[in-house]
Short mmCIF file of C-alpha atoms in Angstrom, two decimals:
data_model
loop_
_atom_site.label_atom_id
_atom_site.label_comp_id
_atom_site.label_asym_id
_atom_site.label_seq_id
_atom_site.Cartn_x
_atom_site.Cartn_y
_atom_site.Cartn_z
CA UNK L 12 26.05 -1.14 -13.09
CA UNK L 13 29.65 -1.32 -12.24
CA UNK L 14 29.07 1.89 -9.38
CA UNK L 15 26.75 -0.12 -7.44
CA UNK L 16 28.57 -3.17 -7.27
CA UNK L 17 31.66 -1.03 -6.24
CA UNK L 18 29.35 0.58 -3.67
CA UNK L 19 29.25 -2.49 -2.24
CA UNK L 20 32.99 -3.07 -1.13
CA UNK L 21 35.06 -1.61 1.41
CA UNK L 22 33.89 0.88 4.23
CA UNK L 23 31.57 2.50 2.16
CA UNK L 24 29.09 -0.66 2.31
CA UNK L 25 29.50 -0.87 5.91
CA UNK L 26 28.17 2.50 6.41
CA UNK L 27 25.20 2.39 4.16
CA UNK L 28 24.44 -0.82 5.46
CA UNK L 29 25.07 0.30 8.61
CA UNK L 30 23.16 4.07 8.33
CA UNK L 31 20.06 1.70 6.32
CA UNK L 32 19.93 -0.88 9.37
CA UNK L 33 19.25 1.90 11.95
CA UNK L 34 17.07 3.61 9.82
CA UNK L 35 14.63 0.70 8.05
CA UNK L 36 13.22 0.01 11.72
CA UNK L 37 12.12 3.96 12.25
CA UNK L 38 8.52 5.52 11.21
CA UNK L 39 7.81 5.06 7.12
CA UNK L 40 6.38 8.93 7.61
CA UNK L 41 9.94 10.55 7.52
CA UNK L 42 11.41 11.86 4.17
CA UNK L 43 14.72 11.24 3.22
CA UNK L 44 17.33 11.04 0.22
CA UNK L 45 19.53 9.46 -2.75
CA UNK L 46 22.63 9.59 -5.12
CA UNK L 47 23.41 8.34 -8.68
CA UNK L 48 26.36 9.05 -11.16
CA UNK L 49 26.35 5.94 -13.29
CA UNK L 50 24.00 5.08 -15.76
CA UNK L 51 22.24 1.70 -16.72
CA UNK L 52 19.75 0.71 -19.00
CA UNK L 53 16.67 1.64 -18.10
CA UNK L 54 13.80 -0.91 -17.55
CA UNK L 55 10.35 0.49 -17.28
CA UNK L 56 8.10 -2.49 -18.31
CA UNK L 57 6.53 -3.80 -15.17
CA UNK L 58 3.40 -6.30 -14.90
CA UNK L 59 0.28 -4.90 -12.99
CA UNK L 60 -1.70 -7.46 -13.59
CA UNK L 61 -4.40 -8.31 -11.01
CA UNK L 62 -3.65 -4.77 -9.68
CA UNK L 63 -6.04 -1.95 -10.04
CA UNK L 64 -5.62 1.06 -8.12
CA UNK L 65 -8.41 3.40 -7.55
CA UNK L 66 -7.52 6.70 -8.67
CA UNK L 67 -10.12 7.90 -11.61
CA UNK L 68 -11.50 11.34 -12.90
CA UNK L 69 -14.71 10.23 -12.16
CA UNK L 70 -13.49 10.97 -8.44
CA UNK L 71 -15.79 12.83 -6.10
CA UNK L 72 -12.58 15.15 -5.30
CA UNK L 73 -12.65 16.41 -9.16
CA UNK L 74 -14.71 19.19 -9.82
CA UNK L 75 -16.16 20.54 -12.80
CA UNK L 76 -13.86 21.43 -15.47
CA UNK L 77 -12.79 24.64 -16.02
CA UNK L 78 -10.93 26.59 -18.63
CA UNK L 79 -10.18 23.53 -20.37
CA UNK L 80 -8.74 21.79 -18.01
CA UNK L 81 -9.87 19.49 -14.85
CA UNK L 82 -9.23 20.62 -11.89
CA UNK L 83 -8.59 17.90 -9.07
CA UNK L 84 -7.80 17.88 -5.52
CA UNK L 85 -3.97 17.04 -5.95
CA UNK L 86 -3.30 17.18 -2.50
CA UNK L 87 -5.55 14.25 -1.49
CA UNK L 88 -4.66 11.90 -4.26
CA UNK L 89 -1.00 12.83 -3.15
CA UNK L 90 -2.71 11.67 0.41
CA UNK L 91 -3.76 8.52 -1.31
CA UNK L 92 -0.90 7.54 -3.53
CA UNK L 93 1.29 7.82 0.14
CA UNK L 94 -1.64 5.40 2.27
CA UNK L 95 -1.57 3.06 -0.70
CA UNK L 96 2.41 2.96 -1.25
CA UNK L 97 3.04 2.51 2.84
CA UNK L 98 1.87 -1.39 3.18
CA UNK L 99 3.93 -1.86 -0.34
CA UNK L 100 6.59 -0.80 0.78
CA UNK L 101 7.13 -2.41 4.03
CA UNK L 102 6.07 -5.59 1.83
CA UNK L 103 9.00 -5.08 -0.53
CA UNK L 104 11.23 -4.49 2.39
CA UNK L 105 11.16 -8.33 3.34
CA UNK L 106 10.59 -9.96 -0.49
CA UNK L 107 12.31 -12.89 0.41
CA UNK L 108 12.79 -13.65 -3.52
CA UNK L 109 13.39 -11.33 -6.19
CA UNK L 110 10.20 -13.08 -7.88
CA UNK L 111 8.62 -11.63 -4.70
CA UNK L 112 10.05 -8.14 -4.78
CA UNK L 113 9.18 -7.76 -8.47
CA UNK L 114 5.40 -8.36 -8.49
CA UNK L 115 5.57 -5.71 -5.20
CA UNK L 116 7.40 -2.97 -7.07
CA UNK L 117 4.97 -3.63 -10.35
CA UNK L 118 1.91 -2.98 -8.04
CA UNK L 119 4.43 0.22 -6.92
CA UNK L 120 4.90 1.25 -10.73
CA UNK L 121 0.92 1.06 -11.31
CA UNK L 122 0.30 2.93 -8.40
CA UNK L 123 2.59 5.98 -9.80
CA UNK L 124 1.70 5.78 -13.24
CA UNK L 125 -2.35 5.64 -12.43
CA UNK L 126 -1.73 9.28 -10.45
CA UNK L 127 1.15 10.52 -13.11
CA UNK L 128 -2.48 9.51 -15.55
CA UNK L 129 -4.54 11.93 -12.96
CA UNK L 130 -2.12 14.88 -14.09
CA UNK L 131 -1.71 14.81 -17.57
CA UNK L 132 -3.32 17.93 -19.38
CA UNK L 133 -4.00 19.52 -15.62
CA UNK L 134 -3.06 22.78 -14.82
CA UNK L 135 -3.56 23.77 -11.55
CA UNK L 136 -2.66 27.54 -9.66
CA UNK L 137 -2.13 26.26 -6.40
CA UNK L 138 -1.18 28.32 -3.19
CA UNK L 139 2.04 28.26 -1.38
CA UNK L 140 1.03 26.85 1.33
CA UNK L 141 -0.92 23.71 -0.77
CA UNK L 142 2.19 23.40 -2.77
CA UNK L 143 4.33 22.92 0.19
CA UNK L 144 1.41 20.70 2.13
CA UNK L 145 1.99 18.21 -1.57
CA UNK L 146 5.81 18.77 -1.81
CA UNK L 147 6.08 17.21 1.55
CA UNK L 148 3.87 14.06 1.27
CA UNK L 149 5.57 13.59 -2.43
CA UNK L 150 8.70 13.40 -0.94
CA UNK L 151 7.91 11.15 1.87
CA UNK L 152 6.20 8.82 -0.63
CA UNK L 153 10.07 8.71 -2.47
CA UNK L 154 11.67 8.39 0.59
CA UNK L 155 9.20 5.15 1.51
CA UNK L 156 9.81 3.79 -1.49
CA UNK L 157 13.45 4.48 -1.60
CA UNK L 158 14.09 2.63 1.82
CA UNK L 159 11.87 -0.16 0.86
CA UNK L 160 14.39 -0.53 -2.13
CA UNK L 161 17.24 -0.63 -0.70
CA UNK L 162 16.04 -2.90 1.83
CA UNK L 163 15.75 -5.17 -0.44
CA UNK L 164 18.95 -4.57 -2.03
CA UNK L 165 20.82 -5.44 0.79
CA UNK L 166 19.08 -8.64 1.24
CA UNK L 167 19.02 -9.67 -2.49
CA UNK L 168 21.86 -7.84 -3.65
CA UNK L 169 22.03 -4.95 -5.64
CA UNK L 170 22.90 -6.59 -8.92
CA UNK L 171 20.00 -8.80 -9.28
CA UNK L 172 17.92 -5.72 -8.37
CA UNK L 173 19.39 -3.74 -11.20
CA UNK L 174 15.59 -4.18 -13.13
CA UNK L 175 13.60 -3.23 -10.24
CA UNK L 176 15.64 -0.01 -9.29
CA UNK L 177 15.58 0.70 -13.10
CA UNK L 178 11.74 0.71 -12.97
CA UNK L 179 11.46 2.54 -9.40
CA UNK L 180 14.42 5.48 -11.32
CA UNK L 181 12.14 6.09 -14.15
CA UNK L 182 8.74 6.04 -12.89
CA UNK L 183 9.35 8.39 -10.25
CA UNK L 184 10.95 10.23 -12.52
CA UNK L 185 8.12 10.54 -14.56
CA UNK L 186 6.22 11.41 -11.30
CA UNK L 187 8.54 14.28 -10.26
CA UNK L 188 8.22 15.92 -14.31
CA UNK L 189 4.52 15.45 -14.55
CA UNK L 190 3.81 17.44 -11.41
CA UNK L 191 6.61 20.29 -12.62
CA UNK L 192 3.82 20.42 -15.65
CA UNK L 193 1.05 20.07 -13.78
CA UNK L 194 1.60 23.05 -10.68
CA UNK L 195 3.89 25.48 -11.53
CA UNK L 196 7.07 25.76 -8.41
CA UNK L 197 6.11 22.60 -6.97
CA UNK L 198 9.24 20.78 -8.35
CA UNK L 199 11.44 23.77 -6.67
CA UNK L 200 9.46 22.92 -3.20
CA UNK L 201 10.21 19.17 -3.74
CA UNK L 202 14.20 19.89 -4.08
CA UNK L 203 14.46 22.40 -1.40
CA UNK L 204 12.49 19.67 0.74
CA UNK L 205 15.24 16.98 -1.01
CA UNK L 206 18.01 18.90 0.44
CA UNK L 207 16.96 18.23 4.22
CA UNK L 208 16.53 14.69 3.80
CA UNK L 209 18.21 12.25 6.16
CA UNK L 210 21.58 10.70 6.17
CA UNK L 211 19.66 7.44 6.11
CA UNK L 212 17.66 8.12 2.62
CA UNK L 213 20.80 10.13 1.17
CA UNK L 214 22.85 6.37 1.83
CA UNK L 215 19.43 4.49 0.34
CA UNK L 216 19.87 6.46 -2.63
CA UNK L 217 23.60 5.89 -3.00
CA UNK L 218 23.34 2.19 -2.92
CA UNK L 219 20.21 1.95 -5.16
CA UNK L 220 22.32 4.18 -7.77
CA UNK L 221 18.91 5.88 -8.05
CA UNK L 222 20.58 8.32 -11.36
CA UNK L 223 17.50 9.83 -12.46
CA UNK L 224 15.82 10.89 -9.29
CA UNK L 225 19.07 12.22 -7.63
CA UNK L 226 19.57 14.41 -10.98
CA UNK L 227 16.02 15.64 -11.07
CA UNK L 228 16.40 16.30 -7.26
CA UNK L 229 19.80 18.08 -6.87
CA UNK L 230 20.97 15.74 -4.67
CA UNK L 231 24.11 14.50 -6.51
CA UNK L 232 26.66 16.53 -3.89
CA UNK L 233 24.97 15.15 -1.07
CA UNK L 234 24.41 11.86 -2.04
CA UNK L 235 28.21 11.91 -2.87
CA UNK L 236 29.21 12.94 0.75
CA UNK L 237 27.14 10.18 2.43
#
C-alpha cells in the first residue's frame, strides 16, 4: 500500500484533507468520485454477524416470474440499499477505533452483498429513463460510502484501514458487475454519471486508493488530476 501512504505526504494530503473537510459536513445525497493505481491484497471476509438486512425474494416488490427469470423492482431496493447505507455511513465517519469502524463496514459489506444476492440470475429490460433513475441512486450510495471511508481514514490513518478499504474495493465491485449482468447499459449510465462527480469524492477516492472501483468506473484520469 506504498501509494496511499505516499498520498499522505506533502501538499497532496493537505488538499485531500483539505477538499474531504469541506465536503464530509455537506448533504450525504450528493454523488461524487475516486482514484486507484496501486494494488493491494484484497480482503473480502467481513463478519455480519448480528446483522440481517431485509432484502428477500419473497418481497412484495417481486412479481411473478417470468421467462425464467424474476423480475424485481430494482429501482426500489436500489431506494433501500441507499436509506439503509446513509445512518452507516455517517456511523463509520466518526468510528473512534478501528474495532469500531470494522464491525460498521461489515454491516456495509452485508448490506451490498444481500442486494448483489437480489440480482443474481435476473435479467431485467429496463427503460432509459429507470436505468438512469437507478444509475443515480447507485452512485450516490458509492459516493456515501466512499466519504464515510475516507473519513475515517483521515482519523485512523490510511494504513491501518488498508482491510476495510480492501473489503469496501471489492464488494462494490462486485455490486457495479452484477448490475452490468443484471440490466443491460446500466453500467455505461453509472460511468457517465462517475465522470461528473465532485472534486470532493474524486480526492475520497484518491486517498482510499479505491483500485477496483476507479477502474470499473473510468475514473483513473480524474482521480489522478485531483
Amino acid at each position: 500500500m506504498t501509494h496511499s501512504n505516499n498520498l499522505l505526504r506533502g501538499p497532496l494530503r493537505v488538499s485531500c484533507r483539505s477538499l474531504l473537510s469541506s465536503s464530509l459536513s455537506a448533504s450525504y445525497s450528493t454523488p461524487a468520485g475516486y482514484n486507484g493505481n496501486s494494488g493491494y491484497g484484497g480482503h473480502s471476509g467481513y463478519n455480519g454477524e448480528g446483522y440481517s438486512p431485509s432484502y428477500s425474494k419473497e418481497d412484495p416488490s417481486y412479481s411473478n416470474k417470468e421467462g425464467g427469470h424474476t423480475p424485481i423492482d430494482l429501482l426500489a431496493h436500489v431506494n433501500k440499499l441507499k436509506t439503509d447505507v446513509e445512518p452507516l455511513c455517517k456511523e463509520l465517519e466518526v468510528a473512534p477505533t478501528v474495532e469500531v469502524a470494522t464491525g460498521i463496514v461489515a454491516k456495509i459489506v452485508l448490506l451490498i452483498k444481500a442486494f448483489v444476492a437480489l440480482c443474481v440470475n435476473v435479467k431485467l429490460d429496463l427503460s432509459v429513463d429507470i436505468k438512469t433513475k437507478i444509475a443515480v441512486e447507485i452512485v450516490a450510495c458509492i459516493s456515501l460510502i466512499v466519504k464515510a471511508l475516507a473519513a475515517v481514514c483521515i482519523r485512523l490513518g490510511v494504513t491501518v484501514c488498508i482491510a476495510l478499504i480492501a473489503q469496501i474495493d471489492v464488494c462494490l465491485q462486485l455490486l457495479l458487475i452484477t448490475l452490468n449482468v443484471c440490466v443491460d447499459g446500466l453500467l455505461a449510465i453509472i460511468i457517465s454519471l462517475c465522470a461528473k462527480l465532485d472534486v470532493s469524492v474524486l480526492a475520497a477516492l484518491k486517498l482510499c486508493n479505491l483500485e477496483l472501483l476507479v477502474k470499473i468506473c473510468a475514473l483513473v484520469k480524474l482521480v489522478g488530476s485531483v
